[in-house]
PDB file of C-alpha atoms in Angstrom:
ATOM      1  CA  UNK J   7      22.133  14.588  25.979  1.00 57.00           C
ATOM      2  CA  UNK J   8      21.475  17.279  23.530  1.00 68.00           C
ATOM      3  CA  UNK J   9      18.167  17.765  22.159  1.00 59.00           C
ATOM      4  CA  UNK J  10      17.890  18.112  18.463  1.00 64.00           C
ATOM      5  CA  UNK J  11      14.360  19.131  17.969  1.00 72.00           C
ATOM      6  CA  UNK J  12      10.848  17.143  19.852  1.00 78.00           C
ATOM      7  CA  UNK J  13      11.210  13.139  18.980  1.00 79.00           C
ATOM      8  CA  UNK J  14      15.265  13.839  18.100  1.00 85.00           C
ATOM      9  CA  UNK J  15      18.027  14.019  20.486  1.00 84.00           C
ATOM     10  CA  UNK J  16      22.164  13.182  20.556  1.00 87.00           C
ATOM     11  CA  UNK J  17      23.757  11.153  22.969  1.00 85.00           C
ATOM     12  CA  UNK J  18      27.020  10.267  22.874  1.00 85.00           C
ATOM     13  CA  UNK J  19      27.450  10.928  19.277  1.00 86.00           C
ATOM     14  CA  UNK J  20      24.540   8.801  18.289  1.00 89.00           C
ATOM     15  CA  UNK J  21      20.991  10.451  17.566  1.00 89.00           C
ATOM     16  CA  UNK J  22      18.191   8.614  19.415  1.00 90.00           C
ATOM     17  CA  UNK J  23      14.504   8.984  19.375  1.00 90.00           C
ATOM     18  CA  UNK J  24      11.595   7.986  17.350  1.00 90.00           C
ATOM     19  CA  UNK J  25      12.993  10.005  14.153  1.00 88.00           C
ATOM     20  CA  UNK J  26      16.181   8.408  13.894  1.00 88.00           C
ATOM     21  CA  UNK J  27      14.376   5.340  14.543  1.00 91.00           C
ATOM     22  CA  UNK J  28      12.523   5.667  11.158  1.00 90.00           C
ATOM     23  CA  UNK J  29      15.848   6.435   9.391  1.00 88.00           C
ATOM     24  CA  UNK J  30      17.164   3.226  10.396  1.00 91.00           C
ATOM     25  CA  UNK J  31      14.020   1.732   9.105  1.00 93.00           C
ATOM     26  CA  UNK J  32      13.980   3.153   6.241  1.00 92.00           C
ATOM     27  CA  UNK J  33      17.735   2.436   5.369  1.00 91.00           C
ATOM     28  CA  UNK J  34      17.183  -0.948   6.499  1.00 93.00           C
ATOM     29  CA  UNK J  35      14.044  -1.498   3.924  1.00 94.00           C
ATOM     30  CA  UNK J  36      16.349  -0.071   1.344  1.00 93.00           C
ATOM     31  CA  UNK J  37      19.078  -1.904   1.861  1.00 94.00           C
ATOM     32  CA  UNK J  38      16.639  -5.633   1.636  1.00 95.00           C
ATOM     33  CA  UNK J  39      14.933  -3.626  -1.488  1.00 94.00           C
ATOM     34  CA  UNK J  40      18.775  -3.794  -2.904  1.00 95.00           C
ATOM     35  CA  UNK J  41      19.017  -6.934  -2.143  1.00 95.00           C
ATOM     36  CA  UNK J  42      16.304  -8.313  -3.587  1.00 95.00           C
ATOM     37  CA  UNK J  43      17.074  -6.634  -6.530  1.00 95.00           C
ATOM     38  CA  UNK J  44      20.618  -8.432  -6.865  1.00 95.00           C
ATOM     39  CA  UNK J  45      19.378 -11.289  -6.364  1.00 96.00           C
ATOM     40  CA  UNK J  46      16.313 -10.882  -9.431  1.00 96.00           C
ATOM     41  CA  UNK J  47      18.435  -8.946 -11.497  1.00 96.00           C
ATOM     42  CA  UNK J  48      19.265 -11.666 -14.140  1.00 95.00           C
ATOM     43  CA  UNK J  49      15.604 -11.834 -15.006  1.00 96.00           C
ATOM     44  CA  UNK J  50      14.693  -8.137 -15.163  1.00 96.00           C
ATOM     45  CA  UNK J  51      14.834  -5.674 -18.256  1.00 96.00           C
ATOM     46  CA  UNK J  52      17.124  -2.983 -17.792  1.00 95.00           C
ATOM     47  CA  UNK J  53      14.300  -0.764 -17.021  1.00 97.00           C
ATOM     48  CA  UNK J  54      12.728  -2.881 -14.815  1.00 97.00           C
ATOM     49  CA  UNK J  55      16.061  -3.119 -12.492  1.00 97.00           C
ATOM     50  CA  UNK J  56      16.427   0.669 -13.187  1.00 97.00           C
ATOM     51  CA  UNK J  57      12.745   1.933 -11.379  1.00 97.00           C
ATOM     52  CA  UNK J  58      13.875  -0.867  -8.647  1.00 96.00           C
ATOM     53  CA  UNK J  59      16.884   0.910  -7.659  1.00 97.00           C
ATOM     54  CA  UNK J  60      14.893   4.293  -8.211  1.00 97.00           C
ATOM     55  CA  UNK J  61      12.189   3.048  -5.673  1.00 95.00           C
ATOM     56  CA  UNK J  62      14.889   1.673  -3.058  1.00 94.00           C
ATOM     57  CA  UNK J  63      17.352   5.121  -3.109  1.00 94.00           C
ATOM     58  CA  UNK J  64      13.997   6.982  -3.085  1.00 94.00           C
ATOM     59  CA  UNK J  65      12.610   4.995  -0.178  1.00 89.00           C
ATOM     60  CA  UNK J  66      15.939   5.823   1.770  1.00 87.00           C
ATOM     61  CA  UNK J  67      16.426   9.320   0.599  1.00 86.00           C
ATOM     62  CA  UNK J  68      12.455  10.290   1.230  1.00 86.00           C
ATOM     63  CA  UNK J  69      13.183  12.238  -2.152  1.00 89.00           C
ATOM     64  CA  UNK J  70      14.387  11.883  -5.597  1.00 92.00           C
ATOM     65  CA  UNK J  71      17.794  10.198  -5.674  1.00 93.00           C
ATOM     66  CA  UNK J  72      19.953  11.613  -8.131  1.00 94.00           C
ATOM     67  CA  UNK J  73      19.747  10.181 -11.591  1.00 95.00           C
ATOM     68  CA  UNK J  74      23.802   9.722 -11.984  1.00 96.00           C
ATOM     69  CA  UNK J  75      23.585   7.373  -8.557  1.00 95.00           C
ATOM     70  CA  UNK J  76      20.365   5.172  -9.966  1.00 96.00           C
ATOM     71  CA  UNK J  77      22.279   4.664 -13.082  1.00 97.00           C
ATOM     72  CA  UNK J  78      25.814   3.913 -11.812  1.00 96.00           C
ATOM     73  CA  UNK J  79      23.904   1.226  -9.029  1.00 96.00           C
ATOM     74  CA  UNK J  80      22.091  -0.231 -11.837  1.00 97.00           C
ATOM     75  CA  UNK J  81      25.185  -0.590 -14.111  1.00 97.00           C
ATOM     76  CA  UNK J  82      27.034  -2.289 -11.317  1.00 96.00           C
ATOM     77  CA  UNK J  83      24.475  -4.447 -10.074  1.00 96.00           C
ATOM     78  CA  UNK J  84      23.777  -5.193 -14.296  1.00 96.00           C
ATOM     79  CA  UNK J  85      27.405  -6.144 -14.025  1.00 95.00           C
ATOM     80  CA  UNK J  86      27.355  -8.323 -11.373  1.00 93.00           C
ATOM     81  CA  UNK J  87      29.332  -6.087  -8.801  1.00 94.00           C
ATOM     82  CA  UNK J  88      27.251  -7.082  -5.547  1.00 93.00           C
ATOM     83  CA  UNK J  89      25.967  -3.567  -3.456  1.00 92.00           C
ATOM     84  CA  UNK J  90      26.202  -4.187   0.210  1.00 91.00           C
ATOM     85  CA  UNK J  91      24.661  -1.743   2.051  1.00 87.00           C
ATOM     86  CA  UNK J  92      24.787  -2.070   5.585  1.00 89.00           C
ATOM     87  CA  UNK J  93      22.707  -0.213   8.428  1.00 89.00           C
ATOM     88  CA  UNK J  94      24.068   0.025  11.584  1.00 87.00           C
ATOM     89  CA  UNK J  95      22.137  -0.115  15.026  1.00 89.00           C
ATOM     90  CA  UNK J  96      22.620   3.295  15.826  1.00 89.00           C
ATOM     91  CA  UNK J  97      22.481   6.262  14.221  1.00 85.00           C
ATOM     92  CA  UNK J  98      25.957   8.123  14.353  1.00 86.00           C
ATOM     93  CA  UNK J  99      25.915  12.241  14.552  1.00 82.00           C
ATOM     94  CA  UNK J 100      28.602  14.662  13.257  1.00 69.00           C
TER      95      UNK J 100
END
């Protein structure tokens, strides 16, 4: 086991601890928020299904997700082109 930092550590290529805990939370509340959003997009304004896609990449990112990635989700999604985004049970490490 290799500690990372206090709370983070890597074992056998997969980071465990309370921190990467909250990543896979968090990319697992993104992923339902991108869901939900695919599944309401036919009665949303463009804008509307834009700040939803905003709020779900910034939820997983813990920042602001790049403006080029918000709009090509939201065209796709617009189109009909279903997003899945899956979360795995572990966290894998470079």
């Amino acid at each position: 086991m290799t500690f990372i930092e206090p709370r983070l550590s890597v074992r056998d290529g997969f980071a465990e601890g309370p921190l990467a805990d909250a990543a896979l939370s968090r990319a697992a509340r993104a992923a339902q928020l991108l869901d939900d959003l695919q599944e309401q997009a036919p009665t949303l304004t463009d804008a509307q299904l834009r700040d939803g896609v905003h709020q779900a990449l910034r939820r997983y990112t813990q920042g602001h997700p790049p403006a080029g990635q918000v709009a090509s989700y939201t065209a796709l999604i617009r189109r009909g082109v279903r997003i899945d985004w899956t979360v795995p049970d572990r966290l894998p490490c470079a």
